[in-house]
GROMACS .gro file of N, CA, C and O in nm:
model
  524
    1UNK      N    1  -0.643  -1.308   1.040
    1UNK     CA    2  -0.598  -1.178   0.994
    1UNK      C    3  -0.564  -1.189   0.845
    1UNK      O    4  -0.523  -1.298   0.807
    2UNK      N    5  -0.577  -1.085   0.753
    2UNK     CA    6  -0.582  -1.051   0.624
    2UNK      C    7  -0.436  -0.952   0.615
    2UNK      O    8  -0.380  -0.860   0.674
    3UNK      N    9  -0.418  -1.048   0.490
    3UNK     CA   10  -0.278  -0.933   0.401
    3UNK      C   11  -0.330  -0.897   0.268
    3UNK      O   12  -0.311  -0.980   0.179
    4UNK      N   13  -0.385  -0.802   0.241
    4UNK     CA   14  -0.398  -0.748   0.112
    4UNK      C   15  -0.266  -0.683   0.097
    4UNK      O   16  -0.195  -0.637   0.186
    5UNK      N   17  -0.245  -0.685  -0.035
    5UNK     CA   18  -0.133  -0.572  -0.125
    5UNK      C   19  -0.210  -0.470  -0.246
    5UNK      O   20  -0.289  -0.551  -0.295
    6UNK      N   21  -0.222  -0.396  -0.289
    6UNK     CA   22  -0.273  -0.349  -0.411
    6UNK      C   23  -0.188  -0.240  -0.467
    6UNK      O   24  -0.115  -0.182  -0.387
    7UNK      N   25  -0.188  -0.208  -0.578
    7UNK     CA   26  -0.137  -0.077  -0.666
    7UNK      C   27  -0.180  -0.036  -0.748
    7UNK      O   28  -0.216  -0.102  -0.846
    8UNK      N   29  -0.191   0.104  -0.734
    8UNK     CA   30  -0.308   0.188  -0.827
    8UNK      C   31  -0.235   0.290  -0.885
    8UNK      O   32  -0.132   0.318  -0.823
    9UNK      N   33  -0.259   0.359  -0.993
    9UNK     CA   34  -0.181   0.477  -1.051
    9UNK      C   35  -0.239   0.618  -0.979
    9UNK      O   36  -0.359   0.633  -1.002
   10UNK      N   37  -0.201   0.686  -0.925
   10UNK     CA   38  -0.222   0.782  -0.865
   10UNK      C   39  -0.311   0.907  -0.996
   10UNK      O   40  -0.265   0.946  -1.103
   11UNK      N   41  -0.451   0.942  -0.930
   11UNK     CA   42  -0.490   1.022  -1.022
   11UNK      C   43  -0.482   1.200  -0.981
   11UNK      O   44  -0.561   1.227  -0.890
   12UNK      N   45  -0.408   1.310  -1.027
   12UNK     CA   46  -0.408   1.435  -0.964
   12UNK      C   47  -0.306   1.434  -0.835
   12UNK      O   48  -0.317   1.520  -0.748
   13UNK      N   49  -0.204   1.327  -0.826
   13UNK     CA   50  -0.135   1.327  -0.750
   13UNK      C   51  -0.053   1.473  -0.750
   13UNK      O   52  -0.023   1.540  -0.849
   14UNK      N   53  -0.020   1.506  -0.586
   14UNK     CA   54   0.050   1.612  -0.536
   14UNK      C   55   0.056   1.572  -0.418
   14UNK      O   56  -0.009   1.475  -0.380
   15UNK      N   57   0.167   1.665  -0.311
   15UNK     CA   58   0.185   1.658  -0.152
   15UNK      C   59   0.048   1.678  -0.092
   15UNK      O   60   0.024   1.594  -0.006
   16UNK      N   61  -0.035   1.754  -0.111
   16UNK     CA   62  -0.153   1.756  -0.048
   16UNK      C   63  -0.253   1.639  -0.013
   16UNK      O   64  -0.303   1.593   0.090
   17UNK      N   65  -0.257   1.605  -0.190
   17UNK     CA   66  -0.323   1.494  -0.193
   17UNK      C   67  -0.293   1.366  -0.096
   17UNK      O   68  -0.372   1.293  -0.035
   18UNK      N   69  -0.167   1.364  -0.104
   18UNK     CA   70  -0.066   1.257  -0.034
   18UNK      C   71  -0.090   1.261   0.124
   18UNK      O   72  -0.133   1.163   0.186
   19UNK      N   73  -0.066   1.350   0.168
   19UNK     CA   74  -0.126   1.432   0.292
   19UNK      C   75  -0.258   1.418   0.385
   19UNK      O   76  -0.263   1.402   0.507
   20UNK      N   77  -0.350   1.426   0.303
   20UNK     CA   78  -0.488   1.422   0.300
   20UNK      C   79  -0.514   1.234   0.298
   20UNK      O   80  -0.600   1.181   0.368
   21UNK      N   81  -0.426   1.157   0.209
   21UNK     CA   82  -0.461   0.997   0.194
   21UNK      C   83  -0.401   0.953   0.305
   21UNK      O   84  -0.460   0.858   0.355
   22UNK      N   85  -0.249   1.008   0.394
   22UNK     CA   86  -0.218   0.948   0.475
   22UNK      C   87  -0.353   0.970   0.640
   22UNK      O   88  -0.427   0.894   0.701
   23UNK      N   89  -0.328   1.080   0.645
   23UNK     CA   90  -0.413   1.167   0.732
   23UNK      C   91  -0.566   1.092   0.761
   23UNK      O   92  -0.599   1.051   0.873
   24UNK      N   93  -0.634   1.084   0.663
   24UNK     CA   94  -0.774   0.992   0.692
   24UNK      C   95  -0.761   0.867   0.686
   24UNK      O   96  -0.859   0.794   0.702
   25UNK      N   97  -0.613   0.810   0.656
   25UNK     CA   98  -0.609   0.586   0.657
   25UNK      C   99  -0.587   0.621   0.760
   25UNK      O  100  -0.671   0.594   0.845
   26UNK      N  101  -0.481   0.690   0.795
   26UNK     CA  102  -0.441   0.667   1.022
   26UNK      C  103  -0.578   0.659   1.074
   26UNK      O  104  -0.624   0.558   1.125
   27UNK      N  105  -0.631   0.751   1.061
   27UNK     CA  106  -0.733   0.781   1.153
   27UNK      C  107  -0.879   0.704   1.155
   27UNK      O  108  -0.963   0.708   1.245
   28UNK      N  109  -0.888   0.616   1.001
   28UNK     CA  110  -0.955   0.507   0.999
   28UNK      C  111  -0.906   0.359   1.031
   28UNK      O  112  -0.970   0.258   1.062
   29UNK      N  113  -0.815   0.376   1.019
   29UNK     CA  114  -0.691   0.196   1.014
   29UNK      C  115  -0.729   0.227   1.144
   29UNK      O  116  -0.834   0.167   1.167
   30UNK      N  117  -0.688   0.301   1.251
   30UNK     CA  118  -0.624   0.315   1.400
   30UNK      C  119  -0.776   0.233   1.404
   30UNK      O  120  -0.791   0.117   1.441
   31UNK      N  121  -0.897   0.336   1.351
   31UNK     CA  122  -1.070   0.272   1.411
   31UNK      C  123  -1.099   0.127   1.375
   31UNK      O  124  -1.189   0.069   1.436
   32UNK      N  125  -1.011   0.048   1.255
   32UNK     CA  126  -1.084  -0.050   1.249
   32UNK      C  127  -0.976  -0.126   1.288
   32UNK      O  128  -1.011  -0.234   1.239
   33UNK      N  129  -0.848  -0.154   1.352
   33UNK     CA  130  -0.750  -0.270   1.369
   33UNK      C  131  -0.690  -0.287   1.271
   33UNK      O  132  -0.635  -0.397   1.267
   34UNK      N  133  -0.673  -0.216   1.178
   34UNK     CA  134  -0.602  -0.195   1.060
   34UNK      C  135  -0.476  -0.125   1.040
   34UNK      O  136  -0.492  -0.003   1.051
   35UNK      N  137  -0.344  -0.163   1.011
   35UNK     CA  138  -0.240  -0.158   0.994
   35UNK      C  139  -0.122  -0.199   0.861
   35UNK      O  140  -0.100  -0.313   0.820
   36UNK      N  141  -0.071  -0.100   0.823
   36UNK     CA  142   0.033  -0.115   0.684
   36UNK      C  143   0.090   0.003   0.640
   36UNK      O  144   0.131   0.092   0.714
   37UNK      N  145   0.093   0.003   0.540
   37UNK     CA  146   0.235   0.083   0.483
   37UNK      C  147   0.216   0.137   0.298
   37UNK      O  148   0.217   0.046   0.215
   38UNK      N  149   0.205   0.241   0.262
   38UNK     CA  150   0.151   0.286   0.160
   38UNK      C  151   0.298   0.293   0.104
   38UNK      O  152   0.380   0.279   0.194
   39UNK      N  153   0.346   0.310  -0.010
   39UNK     CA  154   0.489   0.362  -0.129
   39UNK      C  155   0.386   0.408  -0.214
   39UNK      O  156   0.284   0.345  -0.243
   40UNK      N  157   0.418   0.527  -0.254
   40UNK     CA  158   0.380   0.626  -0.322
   40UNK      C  159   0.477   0.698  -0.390
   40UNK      O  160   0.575   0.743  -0.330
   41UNK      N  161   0.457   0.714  -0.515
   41UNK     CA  162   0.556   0.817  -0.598
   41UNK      C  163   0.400   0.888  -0.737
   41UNK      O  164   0.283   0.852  -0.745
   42UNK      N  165   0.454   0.961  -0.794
   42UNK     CA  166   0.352   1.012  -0.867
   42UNK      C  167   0.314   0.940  -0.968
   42UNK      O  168   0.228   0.986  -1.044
   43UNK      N  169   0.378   0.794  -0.992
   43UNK     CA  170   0.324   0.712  -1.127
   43UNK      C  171   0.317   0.590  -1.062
   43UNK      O  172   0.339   0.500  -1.143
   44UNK      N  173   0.286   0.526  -0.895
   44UNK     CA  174   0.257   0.462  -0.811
   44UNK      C  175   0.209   0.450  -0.677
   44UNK      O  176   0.297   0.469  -0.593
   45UNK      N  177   0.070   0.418  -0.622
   45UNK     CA  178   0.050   0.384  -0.492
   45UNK      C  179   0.139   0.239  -0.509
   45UNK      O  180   0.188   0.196  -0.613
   46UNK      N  181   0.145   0.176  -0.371
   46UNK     CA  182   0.116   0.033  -0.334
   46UNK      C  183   0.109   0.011  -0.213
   46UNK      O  184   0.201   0.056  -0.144
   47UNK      N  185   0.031  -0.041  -0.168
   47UNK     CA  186  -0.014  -0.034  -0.039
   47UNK      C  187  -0.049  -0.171   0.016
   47UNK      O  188  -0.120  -0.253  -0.043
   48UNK      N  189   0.008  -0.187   0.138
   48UNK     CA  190  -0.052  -0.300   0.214
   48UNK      C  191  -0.113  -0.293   0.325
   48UNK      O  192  -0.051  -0.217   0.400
   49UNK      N  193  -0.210  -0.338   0.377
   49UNK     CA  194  -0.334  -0.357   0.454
   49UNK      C  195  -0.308  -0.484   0.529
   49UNK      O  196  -0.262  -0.591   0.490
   50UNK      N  197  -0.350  -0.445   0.645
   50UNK     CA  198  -0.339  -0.578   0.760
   50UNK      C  199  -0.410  -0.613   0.840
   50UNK      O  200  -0.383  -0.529   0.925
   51UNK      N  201  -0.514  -0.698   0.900
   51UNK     CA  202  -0.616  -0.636   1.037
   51UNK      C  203  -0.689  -0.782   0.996
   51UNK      O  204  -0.630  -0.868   0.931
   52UNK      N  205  -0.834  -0.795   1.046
   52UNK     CA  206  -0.943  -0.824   1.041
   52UNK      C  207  -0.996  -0.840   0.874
   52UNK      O  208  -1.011  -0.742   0.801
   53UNK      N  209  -1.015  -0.963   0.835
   53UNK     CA  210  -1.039  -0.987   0.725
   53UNK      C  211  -1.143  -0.859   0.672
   53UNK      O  212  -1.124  -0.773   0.586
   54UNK      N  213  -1.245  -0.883   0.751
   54UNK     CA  214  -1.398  -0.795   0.748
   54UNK      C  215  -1.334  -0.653   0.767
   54UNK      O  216  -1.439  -0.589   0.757
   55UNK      N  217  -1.234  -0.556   0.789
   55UNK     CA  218  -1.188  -0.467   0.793
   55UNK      C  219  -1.156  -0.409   0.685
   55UNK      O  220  -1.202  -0.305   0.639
   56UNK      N  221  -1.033  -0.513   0.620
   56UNK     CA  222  -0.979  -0.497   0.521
   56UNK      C  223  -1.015  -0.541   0.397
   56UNK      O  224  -0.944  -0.537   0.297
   57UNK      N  225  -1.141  -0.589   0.406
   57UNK     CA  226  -1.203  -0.618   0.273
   57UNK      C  227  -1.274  -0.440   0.227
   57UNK      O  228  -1.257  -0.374   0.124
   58UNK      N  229  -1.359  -0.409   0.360
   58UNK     CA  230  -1.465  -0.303   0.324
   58UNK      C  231  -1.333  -0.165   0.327
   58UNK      O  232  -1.375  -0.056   0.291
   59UNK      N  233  -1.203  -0.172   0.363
   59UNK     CA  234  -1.146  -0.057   0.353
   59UNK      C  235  -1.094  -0.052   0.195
   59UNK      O  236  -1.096   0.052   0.129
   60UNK      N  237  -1.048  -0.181   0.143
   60UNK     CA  238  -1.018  -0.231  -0.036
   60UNK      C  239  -1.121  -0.155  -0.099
   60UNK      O  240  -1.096  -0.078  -0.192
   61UNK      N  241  -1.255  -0.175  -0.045
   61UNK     CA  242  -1.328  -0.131  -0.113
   61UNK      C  243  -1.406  -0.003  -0.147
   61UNK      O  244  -1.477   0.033  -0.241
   62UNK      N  245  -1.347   0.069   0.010
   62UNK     CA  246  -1.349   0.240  -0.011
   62UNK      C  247  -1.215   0.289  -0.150
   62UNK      O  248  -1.223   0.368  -0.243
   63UNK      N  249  -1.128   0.220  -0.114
   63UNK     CA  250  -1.025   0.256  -0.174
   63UNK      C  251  -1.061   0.230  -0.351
   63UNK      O  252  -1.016   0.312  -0.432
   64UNK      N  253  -1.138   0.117  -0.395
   64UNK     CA  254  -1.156   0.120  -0.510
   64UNK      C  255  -1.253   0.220  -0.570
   64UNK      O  256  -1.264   0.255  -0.688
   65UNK      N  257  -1.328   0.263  -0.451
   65UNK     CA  258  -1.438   0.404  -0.470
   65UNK      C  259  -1.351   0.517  -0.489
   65UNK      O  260  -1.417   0.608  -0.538
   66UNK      N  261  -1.233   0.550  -0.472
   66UNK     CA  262  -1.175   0.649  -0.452
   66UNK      C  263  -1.095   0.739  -0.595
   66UNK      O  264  -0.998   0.702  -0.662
   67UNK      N  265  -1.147   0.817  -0.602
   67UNK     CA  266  -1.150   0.865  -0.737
   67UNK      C  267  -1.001   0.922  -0.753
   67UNK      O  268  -0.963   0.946  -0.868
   68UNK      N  269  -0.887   0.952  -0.613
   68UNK     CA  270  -0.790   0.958  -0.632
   68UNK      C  271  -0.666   0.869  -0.694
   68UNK      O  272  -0.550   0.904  -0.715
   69UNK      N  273  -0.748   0.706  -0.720
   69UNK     CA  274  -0.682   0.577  -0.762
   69UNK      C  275  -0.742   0.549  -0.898
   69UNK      O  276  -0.863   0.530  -0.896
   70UNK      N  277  -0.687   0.543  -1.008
   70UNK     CA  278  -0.696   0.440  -1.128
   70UNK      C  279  -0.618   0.361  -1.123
   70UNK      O  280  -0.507   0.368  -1.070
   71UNK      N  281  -0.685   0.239  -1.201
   71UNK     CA  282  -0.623   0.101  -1.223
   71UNK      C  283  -0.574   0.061  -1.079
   71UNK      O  284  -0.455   0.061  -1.048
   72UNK      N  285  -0.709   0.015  -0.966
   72UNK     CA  286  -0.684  -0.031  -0.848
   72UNK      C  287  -0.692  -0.183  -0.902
   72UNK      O  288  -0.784  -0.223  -0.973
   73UNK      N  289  -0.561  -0.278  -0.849
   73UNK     CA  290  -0.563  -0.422  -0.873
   73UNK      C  291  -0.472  -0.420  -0.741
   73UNK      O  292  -0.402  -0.347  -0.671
   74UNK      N  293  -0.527  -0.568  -0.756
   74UNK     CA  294  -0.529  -0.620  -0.597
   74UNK      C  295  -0.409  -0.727  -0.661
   74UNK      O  296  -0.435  -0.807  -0.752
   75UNK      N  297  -0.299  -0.716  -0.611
   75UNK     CA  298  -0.164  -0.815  -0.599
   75UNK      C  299  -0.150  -0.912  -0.487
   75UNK      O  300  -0.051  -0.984  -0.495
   76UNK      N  301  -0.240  -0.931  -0.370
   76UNK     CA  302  -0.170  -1.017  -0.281
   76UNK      C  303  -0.257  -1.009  -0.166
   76UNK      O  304  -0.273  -0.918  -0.085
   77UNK      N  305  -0.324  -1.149  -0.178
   77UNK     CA  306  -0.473  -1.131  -0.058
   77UNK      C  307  -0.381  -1.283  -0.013
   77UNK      O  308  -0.351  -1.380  -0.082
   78UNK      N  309  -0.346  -1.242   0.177
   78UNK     CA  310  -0.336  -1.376   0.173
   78UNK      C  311  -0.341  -1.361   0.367
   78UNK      O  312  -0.325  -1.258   0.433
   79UNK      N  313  -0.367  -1.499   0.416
   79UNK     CA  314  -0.414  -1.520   0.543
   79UNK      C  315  -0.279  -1.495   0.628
   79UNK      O  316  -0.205  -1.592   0.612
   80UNK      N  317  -0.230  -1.413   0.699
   80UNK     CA  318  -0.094  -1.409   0.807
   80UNK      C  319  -0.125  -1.455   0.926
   80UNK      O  320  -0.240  -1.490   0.951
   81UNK      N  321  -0.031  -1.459   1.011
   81UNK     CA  322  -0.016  -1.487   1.131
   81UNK      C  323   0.022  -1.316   1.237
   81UNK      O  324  -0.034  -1.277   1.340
   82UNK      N  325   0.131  -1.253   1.162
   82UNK     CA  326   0.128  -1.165   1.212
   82UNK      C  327   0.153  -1.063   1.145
   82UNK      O  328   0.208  -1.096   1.040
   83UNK      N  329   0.138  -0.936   1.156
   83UNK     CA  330   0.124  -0.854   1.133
   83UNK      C  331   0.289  -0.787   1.108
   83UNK      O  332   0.356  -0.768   1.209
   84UNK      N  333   0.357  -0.750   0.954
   84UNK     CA  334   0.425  -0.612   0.919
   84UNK      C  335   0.478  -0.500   0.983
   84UNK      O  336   0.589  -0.453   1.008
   85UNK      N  337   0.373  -0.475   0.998
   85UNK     CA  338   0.373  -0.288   1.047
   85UNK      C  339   0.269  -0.278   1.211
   85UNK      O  340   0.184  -0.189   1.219
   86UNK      N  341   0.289  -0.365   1.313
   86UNK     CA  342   0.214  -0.382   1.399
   86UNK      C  343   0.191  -0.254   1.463
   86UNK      O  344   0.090  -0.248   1.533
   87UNK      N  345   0.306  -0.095   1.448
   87UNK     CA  346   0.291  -0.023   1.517
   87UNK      C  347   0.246   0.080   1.408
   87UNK      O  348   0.270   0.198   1.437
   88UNK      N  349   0.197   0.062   1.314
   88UNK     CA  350   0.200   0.213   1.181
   88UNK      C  351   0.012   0.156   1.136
   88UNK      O  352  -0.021   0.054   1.076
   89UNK      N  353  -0.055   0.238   1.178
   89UNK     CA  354  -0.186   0.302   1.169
   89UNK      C  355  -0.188   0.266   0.943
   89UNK      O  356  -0.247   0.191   0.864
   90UNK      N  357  -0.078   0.384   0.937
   90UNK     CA  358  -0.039   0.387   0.814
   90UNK      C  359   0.112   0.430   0.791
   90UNK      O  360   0.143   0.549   0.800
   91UNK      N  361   0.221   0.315   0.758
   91UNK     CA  362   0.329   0.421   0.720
   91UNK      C  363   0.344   0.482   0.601
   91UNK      O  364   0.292   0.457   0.492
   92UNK      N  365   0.427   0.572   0.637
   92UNK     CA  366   0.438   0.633   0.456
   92UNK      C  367   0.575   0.610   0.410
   92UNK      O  368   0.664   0.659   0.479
   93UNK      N  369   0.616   0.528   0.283
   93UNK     CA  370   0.738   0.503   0.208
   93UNK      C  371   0.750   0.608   0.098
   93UNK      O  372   0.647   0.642   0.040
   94UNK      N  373   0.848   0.654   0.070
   94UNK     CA  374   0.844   0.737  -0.034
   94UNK      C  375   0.913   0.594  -0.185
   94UNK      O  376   0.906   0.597  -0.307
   95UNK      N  377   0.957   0.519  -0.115
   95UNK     CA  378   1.004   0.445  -0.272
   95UNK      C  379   1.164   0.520  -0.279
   95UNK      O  380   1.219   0.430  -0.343
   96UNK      N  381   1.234   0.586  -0.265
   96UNK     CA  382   1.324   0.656  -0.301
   96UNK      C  383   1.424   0.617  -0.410
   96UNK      O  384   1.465   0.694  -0.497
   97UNK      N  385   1.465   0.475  -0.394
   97UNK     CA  386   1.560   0.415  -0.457
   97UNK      C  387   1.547   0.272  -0.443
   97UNK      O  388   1.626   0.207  -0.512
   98UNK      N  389   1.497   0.230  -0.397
   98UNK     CA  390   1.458   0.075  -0.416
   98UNK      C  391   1.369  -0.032  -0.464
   98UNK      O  392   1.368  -0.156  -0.467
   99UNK      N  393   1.302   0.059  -0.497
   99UNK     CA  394   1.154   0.011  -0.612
   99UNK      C  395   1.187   0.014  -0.766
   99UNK      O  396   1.283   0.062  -0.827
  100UNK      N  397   1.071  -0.055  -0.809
  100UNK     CA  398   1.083  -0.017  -0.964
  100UNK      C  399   1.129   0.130  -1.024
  100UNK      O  400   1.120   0.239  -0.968
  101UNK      N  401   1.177   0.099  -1.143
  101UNK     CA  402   1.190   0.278  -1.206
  101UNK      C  403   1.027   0.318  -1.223
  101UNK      O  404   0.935   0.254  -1.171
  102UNK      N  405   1.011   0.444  -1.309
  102UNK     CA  406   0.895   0.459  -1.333
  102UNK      C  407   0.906   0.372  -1.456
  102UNK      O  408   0.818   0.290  -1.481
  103UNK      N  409   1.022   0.389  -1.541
  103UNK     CA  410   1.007   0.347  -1.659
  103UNK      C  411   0.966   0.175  -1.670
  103UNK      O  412   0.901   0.126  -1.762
  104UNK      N  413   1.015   0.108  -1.564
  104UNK     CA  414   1.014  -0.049  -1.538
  104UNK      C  415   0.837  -0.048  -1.487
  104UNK      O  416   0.771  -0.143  -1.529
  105UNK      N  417   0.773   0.042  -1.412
  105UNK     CA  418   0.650   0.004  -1.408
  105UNK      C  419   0.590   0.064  -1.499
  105UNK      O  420   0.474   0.023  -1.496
  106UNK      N  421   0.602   0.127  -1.566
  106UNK     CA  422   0.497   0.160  -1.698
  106UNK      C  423   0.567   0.017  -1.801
  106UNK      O  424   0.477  -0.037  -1.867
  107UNK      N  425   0.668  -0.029  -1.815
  107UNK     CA  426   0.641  -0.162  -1.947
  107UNK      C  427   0.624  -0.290  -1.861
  107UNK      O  428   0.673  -0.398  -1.891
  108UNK      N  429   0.529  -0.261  -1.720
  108UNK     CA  430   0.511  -0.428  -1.620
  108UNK      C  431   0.535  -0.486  -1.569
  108UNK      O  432   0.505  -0.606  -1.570
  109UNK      N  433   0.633  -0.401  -1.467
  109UNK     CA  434   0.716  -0.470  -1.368
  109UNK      C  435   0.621  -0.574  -1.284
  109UNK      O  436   0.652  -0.687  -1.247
  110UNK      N  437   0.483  -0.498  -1.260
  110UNK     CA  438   0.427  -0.586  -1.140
  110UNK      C  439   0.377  -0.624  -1.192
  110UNK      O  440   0.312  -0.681  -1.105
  111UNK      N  441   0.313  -0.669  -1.318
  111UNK     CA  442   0.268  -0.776  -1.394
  111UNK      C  443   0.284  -0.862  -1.392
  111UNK      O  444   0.200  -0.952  -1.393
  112UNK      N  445   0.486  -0.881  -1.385
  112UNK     CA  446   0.588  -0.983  -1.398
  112UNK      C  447   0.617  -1.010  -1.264
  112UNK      O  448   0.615  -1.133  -1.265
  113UNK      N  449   0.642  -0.975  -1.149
  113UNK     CA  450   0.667  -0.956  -0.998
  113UNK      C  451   0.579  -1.088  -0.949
  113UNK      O  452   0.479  -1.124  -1.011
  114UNK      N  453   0.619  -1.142  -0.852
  114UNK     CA  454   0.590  -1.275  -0.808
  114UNK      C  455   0.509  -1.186  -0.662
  114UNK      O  456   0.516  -1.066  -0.634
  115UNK      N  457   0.433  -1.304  -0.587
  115UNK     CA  458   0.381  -1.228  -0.500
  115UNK      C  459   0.493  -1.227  -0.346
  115UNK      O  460   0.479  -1.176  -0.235
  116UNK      N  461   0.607  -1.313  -0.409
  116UNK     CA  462   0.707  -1.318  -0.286
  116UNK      C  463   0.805  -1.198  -0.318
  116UNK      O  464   0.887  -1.166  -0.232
  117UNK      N  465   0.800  -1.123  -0.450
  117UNK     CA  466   0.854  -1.023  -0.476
  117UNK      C  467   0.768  -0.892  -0.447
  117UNK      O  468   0.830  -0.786  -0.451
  118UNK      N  469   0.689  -0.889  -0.431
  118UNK     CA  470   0.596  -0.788  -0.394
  118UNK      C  471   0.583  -0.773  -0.240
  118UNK      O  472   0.544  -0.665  -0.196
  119UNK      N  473   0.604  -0.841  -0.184
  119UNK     CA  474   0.601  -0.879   0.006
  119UNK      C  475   0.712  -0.835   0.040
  119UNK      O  476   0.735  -0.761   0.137
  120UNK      N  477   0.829  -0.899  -0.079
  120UNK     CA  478   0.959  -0.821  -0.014
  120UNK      C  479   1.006  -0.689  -0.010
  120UNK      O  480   1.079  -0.636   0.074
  121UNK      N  481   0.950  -0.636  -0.122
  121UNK     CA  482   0.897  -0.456  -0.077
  121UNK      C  483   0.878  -0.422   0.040
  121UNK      O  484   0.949  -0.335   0.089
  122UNK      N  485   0.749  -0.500   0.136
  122UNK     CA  486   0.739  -0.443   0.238
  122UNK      C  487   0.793  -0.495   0.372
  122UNK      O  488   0.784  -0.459   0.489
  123UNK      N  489   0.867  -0.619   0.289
  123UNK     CA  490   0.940  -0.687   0.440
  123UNK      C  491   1.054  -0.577   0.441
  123UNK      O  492   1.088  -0.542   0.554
  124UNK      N  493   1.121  -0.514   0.331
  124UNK     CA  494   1.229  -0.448   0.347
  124UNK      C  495   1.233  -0.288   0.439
  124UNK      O  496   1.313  -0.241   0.520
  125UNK      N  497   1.056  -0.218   0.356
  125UNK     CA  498   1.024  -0.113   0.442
  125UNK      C  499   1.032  -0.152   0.595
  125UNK      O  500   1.095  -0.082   0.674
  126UNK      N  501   0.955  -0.283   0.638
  126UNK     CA  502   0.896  -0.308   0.763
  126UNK      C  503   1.058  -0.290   0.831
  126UNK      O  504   1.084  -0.222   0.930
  127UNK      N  505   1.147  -0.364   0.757
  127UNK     CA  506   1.335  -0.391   0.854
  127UNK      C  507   1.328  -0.241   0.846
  127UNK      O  508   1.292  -0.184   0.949
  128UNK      N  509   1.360  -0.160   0.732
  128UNK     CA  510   1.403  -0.010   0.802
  128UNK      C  511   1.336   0.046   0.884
  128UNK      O  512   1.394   0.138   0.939
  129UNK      N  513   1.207   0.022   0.924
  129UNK     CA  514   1.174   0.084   1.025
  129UNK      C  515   1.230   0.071   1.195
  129UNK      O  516   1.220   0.150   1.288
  130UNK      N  517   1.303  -0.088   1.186
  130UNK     CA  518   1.313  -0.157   1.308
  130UNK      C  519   1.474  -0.106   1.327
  130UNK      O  520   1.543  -0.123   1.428
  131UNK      N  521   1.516  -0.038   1.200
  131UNK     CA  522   1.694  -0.031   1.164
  131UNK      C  523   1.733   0.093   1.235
  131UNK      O  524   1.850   0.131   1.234
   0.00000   0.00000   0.00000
């Protein structure tokens, strides 16, 4: 099984849009064994992907087709044992207060971010879900 991480700047972001990205990952993640957890704010995706290497390579790569994402980079490809988000198709994080500012990711927060700091993003989403 595959852990991708990636973060892209949201292009034409709005609720719709947001809406529409959660709406077709469920309903493709659910088809391919694919499972994770999107944080989204209007000057950040980040998203993690879980499943079948061969899943989550060709879904990375719809996603880099996707004209709703600039500056798609890939933060964190790595082999797990188990799975995050074993029950979320796709969850949705809003980021509210525990992520970077906007201002900290526009001068490089995740530039600077380790990949055990980037995981802990979603180990923290994954605990509130269980909380």
């Amino acid at each position: 099984m595959l852990q991708l991480i990636y973060a892209s700047r949201p292009f034409g972001y709005d609720l719709n849009m947001l809406v529409n990205i959660l709406a077709t990952s469920r309903a493709r993640n659910a088809r391919s064994n694919i499972t994770g957890a999107l944080i989204c704010r209007s000057d950040i995706f980040l998203q993690l992907l879980e499943g079948p290497r061969a899943q989550v390579e060709a879904t990375f790569e719809r996603i880099r087709a996707d004209d709703r994402h600039v500056e798609v980079t890939p933060l964190v490809t790595e082999p797990v044992q188990d799975r995050l988000f074993p029950s979320w198709s796709m969850k949705h994080d809003p980021a509210v207060s525990w992520m970077w500012s906007p201002l900290e990711i526009h001068l490089g927060a995740l530039a600077s971010a380790s990949v055990m700091d980037i995981r802990a993003i979603f180990v923290r989403s994954a605990q509130a879900e269980d909380s």
